[in-house]
Coordinates of C-alpha atoms in Angstrom, one line a residue:
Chain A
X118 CA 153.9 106.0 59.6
X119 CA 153.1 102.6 61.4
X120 CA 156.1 100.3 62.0
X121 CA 154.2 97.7 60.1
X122 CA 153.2 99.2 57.1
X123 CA 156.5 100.3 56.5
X124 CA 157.7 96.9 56.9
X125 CA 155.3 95.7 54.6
X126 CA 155.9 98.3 52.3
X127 CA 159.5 97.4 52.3
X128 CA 159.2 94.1 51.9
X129 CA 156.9 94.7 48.8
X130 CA 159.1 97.3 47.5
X131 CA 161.5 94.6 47.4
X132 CA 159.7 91.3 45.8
X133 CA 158.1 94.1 42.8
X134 CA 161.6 95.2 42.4
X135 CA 163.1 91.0 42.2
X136 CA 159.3 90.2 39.6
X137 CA 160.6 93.1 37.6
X138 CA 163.7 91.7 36.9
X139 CA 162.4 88.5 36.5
X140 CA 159.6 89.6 34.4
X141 CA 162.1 91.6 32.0
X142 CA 164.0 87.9 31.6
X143 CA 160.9 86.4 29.8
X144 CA 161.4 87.3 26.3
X145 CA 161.4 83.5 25.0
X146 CA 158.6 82.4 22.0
X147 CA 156.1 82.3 21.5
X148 CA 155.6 85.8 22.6
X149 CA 151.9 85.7 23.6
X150 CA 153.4 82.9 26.1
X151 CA 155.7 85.3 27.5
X152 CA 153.3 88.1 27.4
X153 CA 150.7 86.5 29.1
X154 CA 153.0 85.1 31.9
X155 CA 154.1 88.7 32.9
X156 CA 150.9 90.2 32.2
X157 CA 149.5 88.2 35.0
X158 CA 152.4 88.5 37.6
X159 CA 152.5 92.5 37.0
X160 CA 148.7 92.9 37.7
X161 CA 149.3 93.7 41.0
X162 CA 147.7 92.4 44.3
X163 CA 148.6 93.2 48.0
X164 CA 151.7 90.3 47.3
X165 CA 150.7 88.8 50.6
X166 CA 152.4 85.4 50.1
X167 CA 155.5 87.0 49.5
X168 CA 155.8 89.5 52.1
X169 CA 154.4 86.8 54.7
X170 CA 157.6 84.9 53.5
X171 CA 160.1 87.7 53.8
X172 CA 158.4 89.2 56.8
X173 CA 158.9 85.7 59.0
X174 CA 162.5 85.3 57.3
X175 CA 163.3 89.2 58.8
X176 CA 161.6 88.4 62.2
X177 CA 163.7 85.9 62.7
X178 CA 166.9 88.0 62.0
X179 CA 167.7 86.2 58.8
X180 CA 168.9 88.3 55.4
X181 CA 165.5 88.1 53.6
X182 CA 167.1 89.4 50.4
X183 CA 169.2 86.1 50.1
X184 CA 165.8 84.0 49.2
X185 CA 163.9 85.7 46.5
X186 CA 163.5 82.8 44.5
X187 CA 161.2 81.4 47.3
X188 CA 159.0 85.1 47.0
X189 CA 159.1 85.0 43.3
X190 CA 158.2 81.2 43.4
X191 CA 154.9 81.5 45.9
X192 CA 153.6 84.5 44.0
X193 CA 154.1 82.7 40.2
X194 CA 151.8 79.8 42.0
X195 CA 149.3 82.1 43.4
X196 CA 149.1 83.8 40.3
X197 CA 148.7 80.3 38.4
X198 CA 146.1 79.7 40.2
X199 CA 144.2 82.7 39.8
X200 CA 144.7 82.4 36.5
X201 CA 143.2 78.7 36.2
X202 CA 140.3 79.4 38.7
X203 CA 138.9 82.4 36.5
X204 CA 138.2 79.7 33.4
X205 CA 135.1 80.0 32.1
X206 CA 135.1 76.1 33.2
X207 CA 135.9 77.1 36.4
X208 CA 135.0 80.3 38.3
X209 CA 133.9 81.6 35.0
X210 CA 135.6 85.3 35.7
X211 CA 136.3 88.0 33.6
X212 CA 137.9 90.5 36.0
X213 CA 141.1 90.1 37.8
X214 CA 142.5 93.4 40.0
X215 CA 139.9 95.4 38.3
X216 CA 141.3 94.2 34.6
X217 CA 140.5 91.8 32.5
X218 CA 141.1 88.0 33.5
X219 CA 143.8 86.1 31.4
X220 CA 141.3 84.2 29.6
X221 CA 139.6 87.4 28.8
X222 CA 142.6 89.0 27.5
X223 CA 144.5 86.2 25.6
X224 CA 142.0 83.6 25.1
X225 CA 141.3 80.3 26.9
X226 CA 143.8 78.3 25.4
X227 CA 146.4 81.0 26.0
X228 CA 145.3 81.5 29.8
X229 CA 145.7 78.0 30.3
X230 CA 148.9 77.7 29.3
X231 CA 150.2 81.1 31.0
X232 CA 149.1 78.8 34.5
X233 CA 151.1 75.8 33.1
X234 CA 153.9 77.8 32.4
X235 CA 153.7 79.9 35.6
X236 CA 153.6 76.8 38.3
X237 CA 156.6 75.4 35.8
X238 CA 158.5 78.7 36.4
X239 CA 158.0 78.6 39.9
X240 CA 159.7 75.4 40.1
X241 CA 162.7 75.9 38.3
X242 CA 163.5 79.0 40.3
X243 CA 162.9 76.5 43.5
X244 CA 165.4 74.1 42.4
X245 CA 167.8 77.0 41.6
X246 CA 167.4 76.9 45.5
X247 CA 167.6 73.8 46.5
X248 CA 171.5 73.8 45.5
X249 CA 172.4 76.0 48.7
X250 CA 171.2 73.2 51.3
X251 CA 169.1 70.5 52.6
X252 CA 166.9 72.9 54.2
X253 CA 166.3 75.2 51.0
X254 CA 165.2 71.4 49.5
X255 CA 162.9 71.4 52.7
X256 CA 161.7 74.5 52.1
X257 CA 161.0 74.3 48.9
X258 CA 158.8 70.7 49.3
X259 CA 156.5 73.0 51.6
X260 CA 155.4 74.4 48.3
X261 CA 155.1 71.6 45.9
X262 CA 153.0 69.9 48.9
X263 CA 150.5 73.3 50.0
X264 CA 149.9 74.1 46.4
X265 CA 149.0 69.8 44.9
X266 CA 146.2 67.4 45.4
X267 CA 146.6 67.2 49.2
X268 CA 146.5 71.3 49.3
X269 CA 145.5 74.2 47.3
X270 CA 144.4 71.7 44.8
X271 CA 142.1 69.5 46.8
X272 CA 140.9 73.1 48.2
X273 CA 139.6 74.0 45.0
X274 CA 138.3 70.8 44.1
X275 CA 136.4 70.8 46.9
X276 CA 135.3 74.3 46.3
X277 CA 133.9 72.8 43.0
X278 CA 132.3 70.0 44.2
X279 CA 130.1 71.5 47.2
X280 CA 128.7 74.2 45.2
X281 CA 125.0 74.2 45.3
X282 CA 124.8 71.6 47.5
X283 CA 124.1 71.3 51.0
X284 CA 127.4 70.9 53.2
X285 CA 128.3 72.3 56.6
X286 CA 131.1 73.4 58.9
X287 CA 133.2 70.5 58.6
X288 CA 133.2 70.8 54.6
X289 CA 133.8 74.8 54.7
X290 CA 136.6 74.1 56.8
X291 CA 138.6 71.4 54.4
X292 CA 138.0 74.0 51.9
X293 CA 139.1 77.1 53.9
X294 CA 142.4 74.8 55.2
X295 CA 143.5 73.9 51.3
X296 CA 142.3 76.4 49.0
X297 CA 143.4 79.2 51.0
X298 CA 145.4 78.1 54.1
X299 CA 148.1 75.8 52.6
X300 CA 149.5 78.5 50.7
X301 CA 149.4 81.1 53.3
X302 CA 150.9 78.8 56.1
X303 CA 153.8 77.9 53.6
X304 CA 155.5 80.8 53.1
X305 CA 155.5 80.9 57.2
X306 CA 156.7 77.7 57.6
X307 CA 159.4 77.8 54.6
X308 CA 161.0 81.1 56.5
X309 CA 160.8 79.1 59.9
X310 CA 162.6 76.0 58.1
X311 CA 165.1 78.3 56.7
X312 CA 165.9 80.3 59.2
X313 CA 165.9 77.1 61.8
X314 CA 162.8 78.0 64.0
X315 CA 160.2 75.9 65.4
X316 CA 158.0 75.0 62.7
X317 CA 155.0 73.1 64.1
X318 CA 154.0 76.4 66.2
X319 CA 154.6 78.4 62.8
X320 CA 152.1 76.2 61.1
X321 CA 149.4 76.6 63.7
X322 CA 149.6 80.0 64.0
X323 CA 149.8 79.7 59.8
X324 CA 146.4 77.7 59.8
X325 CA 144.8 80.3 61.9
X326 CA 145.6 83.1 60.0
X327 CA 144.8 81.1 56.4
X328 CA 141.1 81.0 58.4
X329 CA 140.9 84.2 58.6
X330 CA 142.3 85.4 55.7
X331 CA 139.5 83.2 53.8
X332 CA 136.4 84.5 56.5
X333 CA 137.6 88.2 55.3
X334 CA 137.4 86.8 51.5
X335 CA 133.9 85.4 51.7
X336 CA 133.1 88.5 53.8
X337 CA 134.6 90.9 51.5
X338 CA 132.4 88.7 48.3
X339 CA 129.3 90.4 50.6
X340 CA 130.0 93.7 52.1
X341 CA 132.9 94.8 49.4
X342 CA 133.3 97.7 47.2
X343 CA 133.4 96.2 43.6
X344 CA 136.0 99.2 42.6
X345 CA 138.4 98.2 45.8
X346 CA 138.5 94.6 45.9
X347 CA 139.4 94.4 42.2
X348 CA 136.8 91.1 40.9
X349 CA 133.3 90.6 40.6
X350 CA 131.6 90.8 44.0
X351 CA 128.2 88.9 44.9
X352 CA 129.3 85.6 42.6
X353 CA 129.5 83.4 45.7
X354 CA 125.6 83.5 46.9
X355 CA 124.6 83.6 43.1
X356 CA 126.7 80.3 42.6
X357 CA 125.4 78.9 46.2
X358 CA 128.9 78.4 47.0
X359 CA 130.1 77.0 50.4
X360 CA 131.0 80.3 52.2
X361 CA 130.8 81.2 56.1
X362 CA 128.3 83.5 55.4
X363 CA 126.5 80.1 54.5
X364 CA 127.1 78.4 57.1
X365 CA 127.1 81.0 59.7
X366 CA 126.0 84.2 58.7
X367 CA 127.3 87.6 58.6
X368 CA 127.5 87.8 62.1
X369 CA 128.4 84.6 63.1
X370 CA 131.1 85.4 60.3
X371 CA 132.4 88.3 61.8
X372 CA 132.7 87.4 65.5
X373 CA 134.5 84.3 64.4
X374 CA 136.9 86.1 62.7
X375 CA 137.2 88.4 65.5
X376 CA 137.8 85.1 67.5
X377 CA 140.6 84.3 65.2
X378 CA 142.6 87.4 65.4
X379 CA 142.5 86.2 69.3
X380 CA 144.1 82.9 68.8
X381 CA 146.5 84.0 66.4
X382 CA 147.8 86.7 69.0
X383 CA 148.0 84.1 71.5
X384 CA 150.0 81.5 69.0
X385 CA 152.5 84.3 68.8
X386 CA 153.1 85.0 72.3
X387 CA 154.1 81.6 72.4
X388 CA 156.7 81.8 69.9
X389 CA 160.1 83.5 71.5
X390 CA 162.9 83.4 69.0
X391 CA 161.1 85.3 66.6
X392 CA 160.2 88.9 67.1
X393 CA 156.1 88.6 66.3
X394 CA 155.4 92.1 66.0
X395 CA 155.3 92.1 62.1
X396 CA 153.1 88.5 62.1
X397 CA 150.7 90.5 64.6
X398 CA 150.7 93.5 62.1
X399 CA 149.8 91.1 59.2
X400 CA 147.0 89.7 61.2
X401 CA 145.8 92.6 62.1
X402 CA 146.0 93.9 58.4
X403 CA 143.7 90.8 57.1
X404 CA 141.0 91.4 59.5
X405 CA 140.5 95.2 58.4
X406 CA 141.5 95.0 54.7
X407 CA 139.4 95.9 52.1
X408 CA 140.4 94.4 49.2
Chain B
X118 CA 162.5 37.3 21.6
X119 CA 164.7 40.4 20.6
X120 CA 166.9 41.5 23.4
X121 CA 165.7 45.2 22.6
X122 CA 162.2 44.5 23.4
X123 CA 162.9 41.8 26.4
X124 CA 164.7 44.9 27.6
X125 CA 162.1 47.6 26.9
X126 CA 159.3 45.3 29.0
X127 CA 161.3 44.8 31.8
X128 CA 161.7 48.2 32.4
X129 CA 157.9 49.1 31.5
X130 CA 157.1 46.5 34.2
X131 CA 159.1 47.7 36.7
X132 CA 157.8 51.4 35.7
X133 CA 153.9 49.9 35.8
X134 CA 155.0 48.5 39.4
X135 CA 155.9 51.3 40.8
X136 CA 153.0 53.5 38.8
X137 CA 150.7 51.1 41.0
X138 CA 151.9 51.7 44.1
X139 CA 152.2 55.3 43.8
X140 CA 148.3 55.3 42.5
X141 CA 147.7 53.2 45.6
X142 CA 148.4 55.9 47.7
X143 CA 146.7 58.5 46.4
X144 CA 143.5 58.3 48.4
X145 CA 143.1 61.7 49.3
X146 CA 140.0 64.0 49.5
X147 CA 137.8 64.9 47.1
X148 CA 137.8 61.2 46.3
X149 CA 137.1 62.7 42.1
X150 CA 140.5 64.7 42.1
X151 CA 142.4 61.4 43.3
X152 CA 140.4 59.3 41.1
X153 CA 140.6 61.7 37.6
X154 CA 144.2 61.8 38.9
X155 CA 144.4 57.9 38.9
X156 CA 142.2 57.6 35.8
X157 CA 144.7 59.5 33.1
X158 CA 147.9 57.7 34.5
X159 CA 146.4 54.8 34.0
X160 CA 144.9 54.7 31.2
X161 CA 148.1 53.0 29.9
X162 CA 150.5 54.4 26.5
X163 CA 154.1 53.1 26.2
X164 CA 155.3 54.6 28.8
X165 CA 158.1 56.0 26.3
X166 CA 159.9 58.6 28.9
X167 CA 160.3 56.8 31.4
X168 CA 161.3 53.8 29.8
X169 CA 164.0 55.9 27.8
X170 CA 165.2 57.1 31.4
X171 CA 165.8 53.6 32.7
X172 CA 166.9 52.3 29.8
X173 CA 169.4 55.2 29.5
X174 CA 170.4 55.0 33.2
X175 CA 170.7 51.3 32.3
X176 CA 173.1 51.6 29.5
X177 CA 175.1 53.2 31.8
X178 CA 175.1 50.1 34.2
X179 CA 173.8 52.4 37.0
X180 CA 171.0 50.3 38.8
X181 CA 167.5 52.3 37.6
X182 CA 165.6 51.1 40.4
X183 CA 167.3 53.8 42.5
X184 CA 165.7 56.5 40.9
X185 CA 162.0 55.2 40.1
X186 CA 160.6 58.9 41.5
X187 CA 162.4 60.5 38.2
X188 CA 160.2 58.2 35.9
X189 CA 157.2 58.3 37.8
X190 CA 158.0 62.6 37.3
X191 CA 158.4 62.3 33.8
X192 CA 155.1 60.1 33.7
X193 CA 153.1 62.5 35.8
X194 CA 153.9 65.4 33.6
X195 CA 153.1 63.7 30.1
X196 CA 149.8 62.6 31.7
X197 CA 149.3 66.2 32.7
X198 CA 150.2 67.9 29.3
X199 CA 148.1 65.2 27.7
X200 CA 144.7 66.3 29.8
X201 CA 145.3 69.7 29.5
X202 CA 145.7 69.1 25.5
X203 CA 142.9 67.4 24.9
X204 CA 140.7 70.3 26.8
X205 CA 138.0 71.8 24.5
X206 CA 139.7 75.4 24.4
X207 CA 142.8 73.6 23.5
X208 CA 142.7 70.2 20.4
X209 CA 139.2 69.6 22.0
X210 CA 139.9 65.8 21.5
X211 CA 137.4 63.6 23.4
X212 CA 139.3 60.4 22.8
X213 CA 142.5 59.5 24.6
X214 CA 144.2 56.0 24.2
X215 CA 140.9 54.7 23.4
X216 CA 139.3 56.0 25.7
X217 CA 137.1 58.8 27.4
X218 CA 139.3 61.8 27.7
X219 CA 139.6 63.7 31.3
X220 CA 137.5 65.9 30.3
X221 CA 134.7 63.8 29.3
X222 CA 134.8 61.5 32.1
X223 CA 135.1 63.9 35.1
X224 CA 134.5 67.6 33.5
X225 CA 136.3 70.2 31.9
X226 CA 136.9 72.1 35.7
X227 CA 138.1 68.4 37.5
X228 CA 140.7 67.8 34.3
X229 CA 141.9 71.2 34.7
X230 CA 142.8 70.4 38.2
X231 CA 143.7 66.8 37.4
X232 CA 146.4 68.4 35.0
X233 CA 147.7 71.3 37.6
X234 CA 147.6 68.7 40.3
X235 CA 149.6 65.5 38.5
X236 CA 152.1 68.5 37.3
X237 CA 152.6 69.6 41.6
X238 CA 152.8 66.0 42.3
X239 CA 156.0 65.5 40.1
X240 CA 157.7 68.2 41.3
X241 CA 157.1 67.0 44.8
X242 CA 158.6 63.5 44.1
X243 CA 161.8 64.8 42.2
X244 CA 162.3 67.2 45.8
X245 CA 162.4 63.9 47.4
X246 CA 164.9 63.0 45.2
X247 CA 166.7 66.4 45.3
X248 CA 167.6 65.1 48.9
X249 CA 170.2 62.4 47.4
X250 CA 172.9 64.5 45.8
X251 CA 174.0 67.4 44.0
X252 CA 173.6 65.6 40.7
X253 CA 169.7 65.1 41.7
X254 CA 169.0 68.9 42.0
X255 CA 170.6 68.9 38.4
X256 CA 168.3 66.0 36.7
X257 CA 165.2 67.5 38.4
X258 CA 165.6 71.0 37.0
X259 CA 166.2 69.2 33.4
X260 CA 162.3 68.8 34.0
X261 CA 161.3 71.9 34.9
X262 CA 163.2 73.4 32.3
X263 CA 162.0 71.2 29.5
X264 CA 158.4 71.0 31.0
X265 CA 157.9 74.8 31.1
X266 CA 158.0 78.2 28.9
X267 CA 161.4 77.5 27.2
X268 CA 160.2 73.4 26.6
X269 CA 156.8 72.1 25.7
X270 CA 154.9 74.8 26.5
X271 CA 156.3 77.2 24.3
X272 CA 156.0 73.9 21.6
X273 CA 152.2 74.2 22.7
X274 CA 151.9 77.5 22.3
X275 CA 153.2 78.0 18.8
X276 CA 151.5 74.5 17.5
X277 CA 148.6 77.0 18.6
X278 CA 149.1 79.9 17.4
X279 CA 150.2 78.8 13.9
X280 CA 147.6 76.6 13.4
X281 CA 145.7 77.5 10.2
X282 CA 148.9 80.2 9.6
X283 CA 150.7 80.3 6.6
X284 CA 154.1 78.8 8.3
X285 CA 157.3 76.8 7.2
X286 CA 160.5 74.4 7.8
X287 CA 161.4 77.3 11.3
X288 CA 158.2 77.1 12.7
X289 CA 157.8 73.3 12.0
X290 CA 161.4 72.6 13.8
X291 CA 160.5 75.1 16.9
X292 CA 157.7 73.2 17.7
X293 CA 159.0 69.6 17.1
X294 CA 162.2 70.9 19.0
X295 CA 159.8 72.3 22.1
X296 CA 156.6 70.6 21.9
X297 CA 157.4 66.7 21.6
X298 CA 161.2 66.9 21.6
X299 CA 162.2 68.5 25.2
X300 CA 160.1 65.9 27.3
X301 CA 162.2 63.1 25.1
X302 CA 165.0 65.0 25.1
X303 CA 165.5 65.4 29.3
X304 CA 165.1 61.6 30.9
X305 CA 168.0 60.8 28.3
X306 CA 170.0 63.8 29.9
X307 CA 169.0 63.4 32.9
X308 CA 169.8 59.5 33.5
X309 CA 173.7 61.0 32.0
X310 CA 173.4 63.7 34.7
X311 CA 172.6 61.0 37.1
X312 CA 175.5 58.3 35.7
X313 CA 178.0 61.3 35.2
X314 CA 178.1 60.8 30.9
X315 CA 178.6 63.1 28.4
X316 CA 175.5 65.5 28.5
X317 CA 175.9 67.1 25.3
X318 CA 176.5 64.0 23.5
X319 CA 173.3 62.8 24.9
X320 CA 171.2 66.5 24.4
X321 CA 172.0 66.1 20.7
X322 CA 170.6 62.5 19.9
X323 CA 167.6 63.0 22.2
X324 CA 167.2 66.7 20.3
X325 CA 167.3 64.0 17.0
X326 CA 165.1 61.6 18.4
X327 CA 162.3 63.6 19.4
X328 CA 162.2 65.1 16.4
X329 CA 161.9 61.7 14.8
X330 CA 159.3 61.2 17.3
X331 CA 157.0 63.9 16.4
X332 CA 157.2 63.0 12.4
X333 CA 155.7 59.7 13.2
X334 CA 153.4 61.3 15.4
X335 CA 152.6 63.2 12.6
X336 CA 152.8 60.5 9.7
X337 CA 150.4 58.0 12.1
X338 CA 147.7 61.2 12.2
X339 CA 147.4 60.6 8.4
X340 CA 148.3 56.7 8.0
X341 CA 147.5 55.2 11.1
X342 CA 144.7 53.0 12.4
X343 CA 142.3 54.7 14.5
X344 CA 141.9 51.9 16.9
X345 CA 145.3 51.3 17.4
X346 CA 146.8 54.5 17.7
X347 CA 144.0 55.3 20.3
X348 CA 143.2 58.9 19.4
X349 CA 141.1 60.9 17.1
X350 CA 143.0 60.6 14.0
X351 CA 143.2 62.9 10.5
X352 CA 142.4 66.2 13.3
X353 CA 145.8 67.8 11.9
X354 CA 144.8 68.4 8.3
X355 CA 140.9 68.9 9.4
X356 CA 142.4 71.8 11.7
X357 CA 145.1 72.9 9.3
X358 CA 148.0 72.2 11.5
X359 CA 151.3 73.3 10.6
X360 CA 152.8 69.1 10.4
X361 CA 155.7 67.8 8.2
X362 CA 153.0 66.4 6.1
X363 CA 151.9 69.9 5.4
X364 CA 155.4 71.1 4.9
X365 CA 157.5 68.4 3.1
X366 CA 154.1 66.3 1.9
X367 CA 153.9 62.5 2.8
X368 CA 156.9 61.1 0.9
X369 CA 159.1 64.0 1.7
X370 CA 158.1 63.3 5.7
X371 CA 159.1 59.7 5.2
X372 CA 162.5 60.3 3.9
X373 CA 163.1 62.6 6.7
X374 CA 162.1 60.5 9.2
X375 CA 164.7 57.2 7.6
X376 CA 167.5 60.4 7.6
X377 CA 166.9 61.2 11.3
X378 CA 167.4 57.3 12.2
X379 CA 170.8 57.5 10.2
X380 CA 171.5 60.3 12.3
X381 CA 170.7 58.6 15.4
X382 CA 172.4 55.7 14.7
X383 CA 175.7 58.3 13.9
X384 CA 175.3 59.7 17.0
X385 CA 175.3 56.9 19.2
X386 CA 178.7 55.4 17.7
X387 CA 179.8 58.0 18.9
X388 CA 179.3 57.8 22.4
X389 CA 181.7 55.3 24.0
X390 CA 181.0 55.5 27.6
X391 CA 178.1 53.6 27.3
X392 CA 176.6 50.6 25.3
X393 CA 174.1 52.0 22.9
X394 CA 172.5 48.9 22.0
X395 CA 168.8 49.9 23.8
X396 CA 169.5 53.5 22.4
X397 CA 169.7 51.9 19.1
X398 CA 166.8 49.9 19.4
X399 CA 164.4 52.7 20.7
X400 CA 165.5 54.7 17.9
X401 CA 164.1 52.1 15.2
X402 CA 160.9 51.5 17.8
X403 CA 160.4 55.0 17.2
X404 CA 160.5 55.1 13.6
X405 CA 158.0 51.6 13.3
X406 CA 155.6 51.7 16.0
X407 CA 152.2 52.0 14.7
X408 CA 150.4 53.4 18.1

């Protein structure tokens, strides 16, 4: 098998092994909280947040299995949000992974709590962290700061706010940036931090690959197979939402992300006290997924 | 004027100061997140937590302006579990201090995010904090922990679920305990943490006076004045909340709540390391205030 998959595969077989314990932990009241929480988490999904963390930590030679809280954490806030943005109110989804969307499976009122609770969660097991050293505090204010109001929040908002109305590259971009990119380029960054690398060429190489991975997304919402990618396909165009294929069209869409896969190879040659192979691999991996 | 309440307004002004300038600098983009963000934490209150917190801190004789970012926290997270309340799919209360609630001034989709993003933003400034000292990490999880699955949102939870249940003195206390009590209970632990006190001693009168928190909260829903109590009132009994009123009737509730201020009082002698006098105070606030 490929070197990278079975990196990835490792490093997955690792974080589902950590959220299982962590998920067999939640047996506090009310039990529909606790229920909903895990039911969430244990949906599945590529984990790309985590393994992105735990791959950089292990390209850098550093024990990866000494910071699962920081893996747990990131994929408890992605999962919040996923959560929060299938709302009726919101993105108005009833599938998630193929299954039914919290809201569709506990109610509303339930859903929105599970997203409270799961961002709450995520903290607690960051300031479990924070006690080994200044840079585990560091690390862990990457997160609070890529998933608030100046990240994946404003992202979102501004996701909201443009659809169905006329906007162009400079508006597709802030969205692409926050709502995706800050919490893809902070798991890269947080491993870089902890593991004492150089972070500003992390986070550029981070921003690129948060582009991409959102110019696959919106391309995926197009060209996907509704039984692979796991949610309602086709929702973006009906909802006249700001997506590349908008702004640039499917081709247009395509070449650029082509372009990107270009820059973010060249980012990584540039970084030499990492070994990048496994960042190239994941790039790689999000031009060509399919789900 | 009384020395309690000469105290209480200096540190509420201080608080307010500091509020300000925090709200002055949030003038990110989209200008409506910043803004519904804005709106909610000022739309004013009592500014209970964090007053307990300084005061607390205060009592100690450690100086409270050190440690504005743990008030601002506590603030930022009340305001958040406030908007996300008052959501239709949750109380579906359009009325908040008097005023429009999030929801009806910016949206159901922008107070969602409002919520998630106020609740990101406290956990970024207590990281800040987390920078200080050992005994920082500490206070800063006491809000995690009483903000999340095992705090208020498991109060949240169960006050939903056994509303319109058939449900008694256990069910009452676990959401008292969770719901309102954990957010009262952790800026008086915390400010011990901070000062080096006796945490226990402190955990047991804040466990006593947020319970006598939420029976006034629940007496002013039945005998309170609409405009100055500030929110929809008589909603418990219309939605067949489980309240002390419906579980040890009107009189009964009353008794309780003049027991609990005994207790208080009890308590407090018996904590020498500090001077109890605002402690004291609060705890007969508390049991008088009529908003």
């Amino acid at each position: 098998m490929d070197e990278f998959l079975r990196k990835y595969q490792e490093f997955e077989r690792e974080f589902e092994c950590a959220l299982a314990r962590c998920c067999a932990e939640m047996n506090f009241q009310p039990k529909i909280l606790a229920d909903s929480m895990r039911y969430s988490l244990l949906l599945g999904g590529k984990r790309v947040r985590p393994v992105l963390f735990l791959g950089t930590l292990d390209s850098f030679g550093y024990d990866f299995r000494q910071e699962m809280n920081f893996a747990l954490a990131l994929e408890c806030i992605h999962t919040y949000s996923l959560i929060h943005d299938d709302l009726p109110a919101m993105d108005n989804d009833d599938i998630r992974r193929g299954k039914a969307s919290s809201h569709k499976a506990f109610g509303e009122a339930n859903a929105i709590l599970a997203g409270d609770a799961l961002l709450s969660y995520a903290f607690d097991l960051l300031f479990d962290s924070c006690k080994k050293s200044l840079r585990h505090i560091e690390a862990a204010q990457e997160i609070s700061r890529a998933a608030g109001a100046e990240g994946m929040i404003a992202g979102q908002s501004a996701d909201l706010f443009y659809s169905g109305k006329s906007a162009g590259e400079k508006e597709l971009e802030f969205i692409y940036r926050n709502k995706t990119g800050k919490l893809l380029v902070a798991p890269i960054v947080m491993a870089g931090i902890l593991a004492g690398g150089e972070t500003d060429k992390l986070r550029a190489f981070g921003e690129e690959l948060g582009f991409l991975f959102q110019l696959t997304d919106d391309l995926l919402d197009v060209k996907g197979e509704q039984n692979t990618v796991g949610k309602t396909l086709g929702k973006d165009e009906k909802e006249d939402k700001l997506t590349c294929v908008k702004v640039y069209g499917l081709t247009g869409s395509e070449n650029l992300a082509k372009e990107c896969v270009e820059k973010c190879r060249l980012m990584l040659n540039d970084i030499k006290e990492m070994d990048s192979a496994f960042l190239k691999g994941i790039t790689d991996f999000v031009l060509t997924r399919n789900s």
